[in-house]
Amino acid sequence: MTVYFEDIKLGDSAEFGKTLTEADILMFAAASGDNNPVHLNQEYAEKTPFKTRIAHGMLTASLISTILGTKLPGEGTIYLSQSARFKAPVIIGQTVTARVTVIELDSAKKRVKMKTECLVNGKVVLEGESLVIAPSKI
Amino acid sequence: MTVYFEDIKLGDSAEFGKTLTEADILMFAAASGDNNPVHLNQEYAEKTPFKTRIAHGMLTASLISTILGTKLPGEGTIYLSQSARFKAPVIIGQTVTARVTVIELDSAKKRVKMKTECLVNGKVVLEGESLVIAPSKI
Amino acid sequence: MTVYFEDIKLGDSAEFGKTLTEADILMFAAASGDNNPVHLNQEYAEKTPFKTRIAHGMLTASLISTILGTKLPGEGTIYLSQSARFKAPVIIGQTVTARVTVIELDSAKKRVKMKTECLVNGKVVLEGESLVIAPSKI
Amino acid sequence: MTVYFEDIKLGDSAEFGKTLTEADILMFAAASGDNNPVHLNQEYAEKTPFKTRIAHGMLTASLISTILGTKLPGEGTIYLSQSARFKAPVIIGQTVTARVTVIELDSAKKRVKMKTECLVNGKVVLEGESLVIAPSKI
């Protein structure tokens, strides 16, 4: 689906949630090449401050781009930039809900700035901003 | 491996390269939930300005975190933030080389700021900055 | 997204297209356990009437359920039945476009019957019918 | 393996069982593009009538084609059609046993009609019919 620039308003928001299972962590590790033992080695992870394996921070961040590319604005969106501050670890098996909220619209360039957050049990684990060009009807 | 904060100098740099194959794109799509047709549907992608399927921008960005967590500083690193500006698309099958370079060191907090770049055939496709806490010997 | 029963009309239709790559075939083989060499062994496949590896017929059929569960009617749909007649093989690397079209509405039971087709280059490779219960506003 | 048409008798039957793990669901989601949250988002799934994540119905159905293509009749089988009625959900982690039983033989066309069932803990979760052309010795 696509929400065109002309139909986007300040405050518009969309969410995408996903449980980050062991299989997700393995596939993300395979695709990214990030085989850090804190994600893949339970014995190692138990000796870290996290006490267990955690999800890759960039996997959590990637849920934001899922919203941008498939929901708001959706297909045809051009991704210009993303910032992400990692506030808390996500334990494997937790469900992350990503949310984007429109905070700025640039009609000349069809640019949309979004506030982005990822939450686990209502707690912010990641926050940042996205900048995209939304598809236009014109 | 781990490079401790005390051994990191301004200008230190590390790289990680990976060919982003169809399998990588599919696994990243699975883990992130991002099934945007520009990544998965060749007929659709041929009608876009890219003319063929492209990799997810956040997959390219994830190669940076691979360096941080496995090479420089490596195991034990705490990831604080990442910014990424997407400068050009990556076609499926291209090889992306990510590179991080130390640009700021904060001894009190053991924080390391990195300039980050991803290149395809020598051309910058992504640029940004990382902030991490490096493991310390002290 | 969800299209509620009350908003569905005869003739409504939705599509989903996907290129069936080697990685898709491997993942489908892993999940289904179907390791038939016609899908996985190029040397074997070259001696069959197909002359090369083909996609699993049920993978092609599965694209239909993707539409039902994510587009029309979308989230909340209850899948009652599916029929599929396999009309032609799909070669690995081809792009399949699945399409569902509403052909019958049962207001009492909120049931929707769909005609379903999968096409490759405009040629029907699979046809059948779906029966679902659509989410209702009432 | 292959059972040739000439060796198939009415009532012949074969089974294939598989535990549908989180990894299976994720791989099936990747290959089919079906990222419906009832399969991938535990928090969402807990609010549905199913109370937890369930397997894709077409993944359960795919176990039938595994039997047809690898056991009875096996390699060389041409899949003509499949029908499936979904009778009950399959929870992630459950073991599904698919079973096919020969109910009709057409010697002129080497066609075999099968009754097909999928069971979880002895309860039918899917039932339907398959029609295939079996490889022939002649």
XYZ file of C-alpha atoms in Angstrom:
552
model
C 0.000 0.000 0.000
C 0.974 3.619 -0.446
C -0.055 6.812 1.335
C 0.753 9.680 -1.044
C 2.488 12.835 0.151
C -0.673 14.851 -0.454
C -2.605 12.637 1.992
C -0.038 12.698 4.801
C -0.687 15.012 7.758
C 1.378 16.044 10.755
C 0.799 13.546 13.544
C -0.037 10.639 11.235
C 1.394 7.481 12.661
C 1.796 3.762 11.884
C 3.047 0.708 13.741
C 4.583 -2.669 13.001
C 5.203 -5.302 15.635
C 7.200 -8.501 15.492
C 8.411 -11.072 17.952
C 12.196 -11.402 17.585
C 12.671 -15.155 17.767
C 15.878 -17.186 17.655
C 15.200 -17.762 13.960
C 15.027 -14.015 13.326
C 18.338 -13.484 15.094
C 19.961 -16.251 13.086
C 18.688 -14.931 9.759
C 19.730 -11.395 10.623
C 23.154 -12.686 11.644
C 23.451 -14.522 8.343
C 22.404 -11.542 6.231
C 24.477 -8.970 8.119
C 27.449 -11.170 8.914
C 27.201 -10.069 12.550
C 28.080 -13.214 14.470
C 28.803 -11.472 17.778
C 28.441 -14.121 20.531
C 26.143 -11.876 22.570
C 23.506 -12.762 19.939
C 24.433 -16.369 19.161
C 26.216 -17.958 22.120
C 24.046 -18.470 25.175
C 26.951 -19.443 27.461
C 28.887 -16.329 26.496
C 25.787 -14.149 26.808
C 25.069 -15.373 30.336
C 28.369 -13.839 31.465
C 27.515 -10.414 30.021
C 25.521 -7.732 31.858
C 22.514 -8.811 29.736
C 22.562 -12.355 31.270
C 21.131 -13.866 28.072
C 21.269 -13.507 24.280
C 19.941 -10.222 22.937
C 18.707 -9.151 19.507
C 20.915 -7.101 17.192
C 20.143 -3.396 17.710
C 20.008 -2.901 13.966
C 17.367 -5.619 13.667
C 15.156 -3.636 16.015
C 15.917 -0.513 13.960
C 15.015 -2.360 10.772
C 11.399 -2.698 11.886
C 11.139 1.067 11.369
C 12.095 0.748 7.730
C 9.453 -1.962 7.364
C 6.808 0.616 8.265
C 8.257 3.248 5.940
C 8.432 0.876 2.975
C 5.183 -1.018 3.435
C 2.750 1.146 5.446
C 3.537 4.855 5.790
C 4.287 6.161 3.213
C 4.590 2.595 1.819
C 5.587 1.330 -1.640
C 7.517 3.862 -3.678
C 9.049 5.630 -0.665
C 12.647 6.794 -1.026
C 14.594 6.409 2.205
C 16.955 9.321 2.804
C 18.193 8.838 6.347
C 17.684 7.193 9.708
C 19.039 7.876 13.159
C 18.740 5.466 16.055
C 19.678 5.710 19.721
C 19.681 2.334 21.448
C 18.164 2.830 24.916
C 17.799 -0.730 26.194
C 18.545 -4.258 25.018
C 15.872 -6.509 23.488
C 15.939 -10.061 24.778
C 15.399 -12.828 22.232
C 11.720 -13.765 22.309
C 10.442 -10.295 23.142
C 7.963 -8.537 20.876
C 9.096 -5.176 19.525
C 6.559 -2.635 18.319
C 7.993 0.030 16.049
C 6.083 3.269 15.565
C 6.648 6.220 13.260
C 4.930 9.598 13.641
C 5.035 12.413 11.088
C 6.661 15.527 12.605
C 7.574 17.623 9.562
C 6.373 17.958 5.950
C 8.306 19.670 3.151
C 5.870 20.162 0.252
C 8.488 21.455 -2.184
C 10.634 18.329 -1.908
C 7.853 15.886 -0.840
C 9.960 15.078 2.187
C 8.494 13.625 5.367
C 10.333 13.659 8.678
C 9.233 11.064 11.204
C 9.837 10.541 14.880
C 10.590 6.838 15.322
C 10.358 4.672 18.404
C 10.603 0.975 19.179
C 8.924 -0.320 22.316
C 8.991 -3.518 24.348
C 6.231 -3.842 26.931
C 5.608 -0.111 26.621
C 9.258 0.792 27.312
C 11.262 2.670 24.667
C 14.228 0.567 23.543
C 15.146 2.673 20.501
C 14.369 6.209 19.408
C 15.387 8.307 16.426
C 14.247 10.028 13.274
C 13.592 9.041 9.680
C 13.630 11.239 6.600
C 11.940 9.975 3.438
C 10.565 11.212 0.121
C 6.940 10.101 -0.133
C 5.396 9.148 -3.475
C 3.398 12.036 -4.892
C 0.182 12.092 -6.912
C 1.459 15.042 -8.899
C 38.117 -10.180 19.053
C 38.174 -7.016 21.129
C 40.183 -3.810 20.861
C 40.086 -2.164 24.297
C 39.396 1.537 24.684
C 42.951 2.126 25.862
C 44.330 0.726 22.590
C 42.070 2.701 20.246
C 43.559 5.782 18.533
C 42.037 8.528 16.418
C 42.066 7.444 12.786
C 41.918 3.713 13.558
C 39.737 2.003 11.019
C 38.261 -1.385 10.158
C 36.288 -2.839 7.260
C 33.786 -5.589 6.566
C 32.625 -6.520 3.101
C 29.771 -8.756 1.996
C 28.043 -9.576 -1.239
C 24.320 -8.954 -0.785
C 22.797 -11.952 -2.523
C 19.151 -12.859 -3.112
C 19.403 -15.129 -0.072
C 20.593 -12.249 2.127
C 17.717 -10.072 0.956
C 15.203 -12.839 1.623
C 16.569 -13.523 5.117
C 16.620 -9.823 5.934
C 13.050 -9.543 4.652
C 12.062 -12.416 6.933
C 13.751 -11.038 10.039
C 12.574 -7.457 9.514
C 9.152 -8.281 8.069
C 9.874 -5.899 5.182
C 8.373 -7.513 2.071
C 8.383 -4.336 -0.036
C 8.199 -5.483 -3.695
C 11.178 -3.323 -4.680
C 13.244 -5.978 -2.882
C 11.286 -9.130 -3.737
C 9.409 -8.696 -7.022
C 11.605 -8.345 -10.099
C 8.745 -7.336 -12.430
C 7.677 -4.577 -10.048
C 11.254 -3.448 -9.512
C 11.882 -3.119 -13.242
C 9.214 -0.404 -13.379
C 10.871 1.646 -10.616
C 13.684 4.174 -11.180
C 16.091 1.467 -9.931
C 15.181 -0.867 -12.867
C 15.865 -3.982 -10.778
C 15.573 -5.322 -7.210
C 17.632 -3.473 -4.620
C 18.857 -4.381 -1.150
C 17.139 -3.011 1.948
C 18.995 0.155 3.034
C 19.028 -1.058 6.617
C 20.763 -4.268 5.531
C 23.594 -2.169 4.135
C 23.612 -0.165 7.374
C 23.743 -3.371 9.397
C 27.182 -4.189 8.005
C 28.469 -1.266 10.085
C 27.226 -2.815 13.285
C 28.954 -6.036 12.264
C 32.281 -4.205 12.392
C 31.508 -2.539 15.713
C 30.452 -5.769 17.402
C 33.053 -8.121 15.952
C 36.131 -6.099 14.899
C 36.482 -2.550 16.239
C 35.986 -2.334 19.177
C 34.557 -5.900 18.912
C 33.017 -8.175 21.561
C 31.770 -6.345 24.623
C 31.016 -3.107 22.764
C 27.866 -1.268 23.814
C 26.108 0.337 20.856
C 24.720 3.764 21.731
C 23.632 5.212 18.409
C 23.881 5.113 14.645
C 23.001 7.567 11.924
C 22.801 6.665 8.253
C 22.213 8.711 5.125
C 21.340 6.572 2.125
C 23.167 8.070 -0.888
C 22.595 5.465 -3.588
C 20.794 2.136 -3.999
C 22.600 -1.208 -3.754
C 21.617 -3.677 -6.454
C 21.157 -7.305 -5.383
C 24.409 -9.125 -6.108
C 26.679 -6.153 -5.456
C 29.385 -6.284 -2.815
C 29.191 -3.673 -0.085
C 32.256 -2.732 1.918
C 31.506 -1.030 5.212
C 34.228 0.982 6.915
C 34.385 2.687 10.301
C 37.017 5.249 11.292
C 37.562 6.604 14.807
C 36.968 10.392 14.889
C 36.510 11.133 18.601
C 37.503 9.528 21.902
C 35.975 10.336 25.302
C 38.251 8.811 27.961
C 35.971 9.602 30.869
C 33.041 7.662 29.415
C 35.091 5.266 27.240
C 33.029 6.453 24.302
C 34.215 6.157 20.721
C 32.691 8.132 17.867
C 33.169 6.682 14.407
C 32.665 7.985 10.913
C 30.944 5.208 8.969
C 30.738 4.613 5.244
C 29.492 1.850 2.981
C 30.931 1.613 -0.511
C 30.086 -0.238 -3.707
C 32.777 -0.168 -6.385
C 34.425 2.700 -4.543
C 31.257 4.808 -4.519
C 29.712 5.856 -1.201
C 26.192 4.400 -0.891
C 25.733 5.168 2.810
C 27.407 7.504 5.274
C 26.844 8.294 8.920
C 28.224 8.112 12.416
C 28.329 5.529 15.197
C 28.715 6.097 18.919
C 29.766 3.174 21.127
C 31.221 2.432 24.540
C 34.347 0.345 24.055
C 35.335 -2.346 26.559
C 37.991 -1.061 28.919
C 40.966 -2.809 30.538
C 40.469 -0.768 33.675
C -4.512 -3.864 6.762
C -8.049 -5.172 6.829
C -10.992 -4.789 4.449
C -14.127 -5.572 6.472
C -16.877 -7.819 5.115
C -19.246 -4.854 4.904
C -16.853 -3.067 2.523
C -16.206 -6.005 0.194
C -18.058 -6.066 -3.142
C -18.382 -8.669 -5.873
C -15.524 -8.214 -8.320
C -13.124 -6.709 -5.772
C -9.653 -7.954 -6.460
C -6.097 -7.797 -5.089
C -2.675 -8.956 -6.245
C 0.658 -9.976 -4.773
C 3.745 -10.676 -6.854
C 7.041 -12.243 -5.902
C 10.087 -13.489 -7.735
C 10.684 -17.108 -6.715
C 14.456 -17.191 -6.253
C 16.728 -20.083 -5.320
C 16.637 -18.808 -1.746
C 12.829 -18.980 -1.696
C 12.885 -22.540 -2.958
C 15.433 -23.528 -0.321
C 13.472 -21.943 2.508
C 10.232 -23.509 1.321
C 11.983 -26.880 1.068
C 13.274 -26.461 4.617
C 9.909 -25.470 6.060
C 7.864 -28.085 4.184
C 10.447 -30.863 4.212
C 9.915 -31.291 0.459
C 13.416 -32.077 -0.801
C 12.299 -33.466 -4.177
C 15.313 -33.217 -6.536
C 13.238 -31.518 -9.215
C 13.440 -28.447 -6.956
C 16.936 -28.834 -5.510
C 19.162 -30.844 -7.879
C 19.956 -29.086 -11.141
C 21.550 -32.169 -12.766
C 18.507 -34.276 -11.957
C 16.138 -31.518 -13.089
C 17.844 -31.202 -16.479
C 16.818 -34.788 -17.258
C 13.138 -34.136 -16.498
C 10.625 -32.742 -19.005
C 11.063 -29.351 -17.252
C 14.802 -29.216 -18.230
C 15.629 -27.169 -15.115
C 14.675 -26.793 -11.457
C 11.107 -25.647 -10.825
C 9.392 -24.067 -7.853
C 7.186 -26.124 -5.537
C 3.572 -25.872 -6.706
C 2.459 -25.236 -3.143
C 4.850 -22.287 -2.893
C 3.066 -20.700 -5.843
C -0.257 -21.502 -4.168
C 0.953 -19.930 -0.934
C 1.135 -16.501 -2.566
C -2.671 -16.608 -2.652
C -2.871 -16.972 1.101
C -0.505 -14.004 1.425
C -3.129 -11.829 -0.270
C -5.974 -13.218 1.846
C -4.111 -12.689 5.121
C -2.477 -9.339 4.415
C -4.500 -7.491 1.743
C -8.012 -8.756 0.980
C -9.655 -9.245 3.429
C -6.325 -8.952 5.362
C -5.584 -9.265 9.081
C -8.229 -11.155 11.008
C -9.315 -13.309 8.067
C -10.193 -16.935 8.832
C -9.104 -19.270 6.053
C -11.656 -22.013 5.434
C -10.492 -23.697 2.243
C -8.371 -23.500 -0.873
C -8.365 -25.427 -4.124
C -5.549 -25.274 -6.638
C -5.100 -26.766 -10.093
C -1.496 -26.652 -11.277
C -1.552 -25.705 -14.992
C 2.116 -25.111 -15.766
C 5.470 -25.266 -13.978
C 7.177 -22.168 -12.584
C 10.895 -22.016 -13.314
C 13.148 -20.785 -10.501
C 13.748 -17.078 -11.038
C 10.357 -16.345 -12.578
C 8.032 -13.779 -11.033
C 4.611 -15.075 -10.022
C 1.688 -12.697 -9.639
C -1.178 -14.074 -7.587
C -4.609 -12.500 -7.909
C -7.846 -13.064 -6.000
C -11.249 -11.827 -7.152
C -14.434 -11.885 -5.059
C -17.087 -14.063 -6.725
C -19.565 -14.761 -3.925
C -20.600 -13.083 -0.664
C -22.563 -14.775 2.138
C -23.758 -12.010 4.491
C -25.168 -14.367 7.099
C -21.859 -16.156 7.650
C -19.557 -13.286 6.515
C -18.060 -15.722 4.043
C -16.248 -14.576 0.910
C -15.561 -16.877 -2.026
C -12.690 -15.859 -4.276
C -11.521 -16.946 -7.695
C -7.754 -17.312 -7.454
C -5.135 -17.279 -10.183
C -1.362 -17.218 -10.352
C 0.271 -15.866 -13.494
C 3.755 -15.859 -14.982
C 4.249 -13.494 -17.905
C 0.487 -13.279 -18.269
C 0.038 -17.062 -18.466
C -2.071 -18.865 -15.852
C 0.100 -21.371 -13.946
C -2.408 -22.061 -11.150
C -6.121 -21.565 -10.728
C -8.576 -22.352 -7.974
C -10.886 -20.974 -5.338
C -10.561 -19.684 -1.789
C -13.219 -19.517 0.901
C -12.658 -17.249 3.898
C -14.544 -15.559 6.716
C -13.824 -11.836 6.526
C -13.579 -9.713 9.675
C -16.833 -7.886 10.302
C -17.525 -4.424 11.734
C -20.630 -5.734 13.439
C 12.066 -42.968 -4.101
C 9.308 -43.706 -6.591
C 6.301 -46.014 -6.469
C 5.231 -46.613 -10.075
C 1.589 -46.410 -11.115
C 1.543 -50.155 -11.776
C 2.496 -50.865 -8.152
C -0.019 -48.547 -6.516
C -3.185 -50.101 -5.057
C -6.368 -48.611 -3.641
C -5.882 -47.974 0.068
C -2.100 -47.491 -0.149
C -1.050 -44.784 2.219
C 2.006 -42.795 3.317
C 2.778 -40.271 6.033
C 5.140 -37.391 6.700
C 5.385 -35.606 10.037
C 7.142 -32.406 10.967
C 7.273 -30.124 13.975
C 6.395 -26.602 12.839
C 8.922 -24.503 14.732
C 9.388 -20.744 14.834
C 12.138 -21.170 12.259
C 9.769 -22.989 9.887
C 7.186 -20.249 10.231
C 9.774 -17.545 9.558
C 11.138 -19.337 6.492
C 7.637 -19.926 5.164
C 6.831 -16.253 5.769
C 9.940 -15.301 3.812
C 9.234 -17.580 0.866
C 5.526 -16.754 0.647
C 5.795 -13.077 1.625
C 3.042 -13.654 4.211
C 3.984 -11.528 7.230
C 0.522 -11.591 8.821
C 1.031 -10.749 12.526
C -0.978 -13.790 13.647
C 2.107 -15.767 12.634
C 4.892 -13.358 13.606
C 3.768 -11.081 16.448
C 3.121 -12.821 19.750
C 1.479 -9.800 21.415
C -0.940 -9.403 18.506
C -1.623 -13.130 18.401
C -2.506 -13.245 22.083
C -5.444 -10.930 21.380
C -6.854 -13.192 18.656
C -9.187 -16.153 19.293
C -6.092 -18.391 18.870
C -4.361 -16.794 21.931
C -0.880 -17.421 20.457
C 0.973 -17.491 17.154
C -0.231 -20.114 14.669
C 1.340 -21.720 11.616
C 0.337 -20.647 8.118
C -2.414 -22.982 6.884
C -0.639 -23.423 3.580
C 2.494 -24.580 5.397
C 0.463 -27.406 6.915
C -0.977 -28.138 3.468
C 2.509 -28.195 1.982
C 3.393 -31.274 4.022
C 0.987 -33.185 1.781
C 2.918 -32.258 -1.326
C 6.072 -33.432 0.433
C 4.602 -36.928 0.578
C 3.424 -36.864 -3.033
C 6.777 -35.718 -4.374
C 9.084 -37.782 -2.200
C 7.210 -40.887 -0.971
C 3.973 -41.839 -2.735
C 4.201 -41.792 -5.711
C 7.528 -39.935 -5.180
C 10.056 -38.557 -7.666
C 8.642 -37.998 -11.138
C 5.095 -37.349 -9.914
C 3.165 -34.630 -11.726
C 0.957 -32.647 -9.363
C -2.399 -31.808 -10.953
C -4.454 -30.419 -8.106
C -4.952 -30.086 -4.371
C -7.896 -29.104 -2.222
C -7.619 -28.252 1.452
C -10.192 -27.463 4.115
C -8.669 -25.914 7.220
C -10.453 -27.443 10.245
C -8.383 -26.175 13.163
C -5.354 -23.959 13.760
C -1.866 -25.374 14.300
C 0.045 -23.724 17.143
C 3.739 -23.016 16.555
C 5.706 -25.897 18.054
C 3.088 -28.552 17.351
C 3.896 -31.604 15.250
C 1.763 -32.110 12.162
C 1.444 -35.531 10.577
C 0.236 -35.484 6.980
C -1.217 -38.637 5.481
C -2.323 -39.499 1.946
C -4.447 -42.528 1.031
C -5.151 -43.740 -2.504
C -8.904 -43.610 -3.245
C -9.087 -43.790 -7.049
C -6.875 -45.077 -9.880
C -7.259 -44.156 -13.562
C -5.127 -46.606 -15.566
C -5.639 -44.889 -18.900
C -4.237 -41.574 -17.671
C -2.039 -42.984 -14.847
C -3.873 -40.674 -12.497
C -4.061 -41.281 -8.759
C -6.600 -39.586 -6.516
C -5.703 -39.372 -2.851
C -7.586 -38.523 0.295
C -5.347 -36.213 2.304
C -5.363 -35.397 5.993
C -3.143 -33.509 8.411
C -3.341 -34.379 12.091
C -2.128 -32.862 15.338
C -2.385 -35.118 18.386
C -4.744 -37.345 16.412
C -7.112 -34.485 15.577
C -7.736 -33.572 11.932
C -6.577 -29.990 11.270
C -6.768 -30.168 7.474
C -8.511 -32.447 5.002
C -8.749 -32.527 1.247
C -7.863 -34.375 -1.928
C -4.868 -34.596 -4.246
C -4.792 -35.580 -7.890
C -1.463 -36.609 -9.450
C -0.051 -38.457 -12.441
C 2.209 -41.217 -11.145
C 5.352 -42.244 -13.044
C 4.719 -45.368 -15.116
C 6.973 -48.309 -15.955
C 5.428 -48.523 -19.398
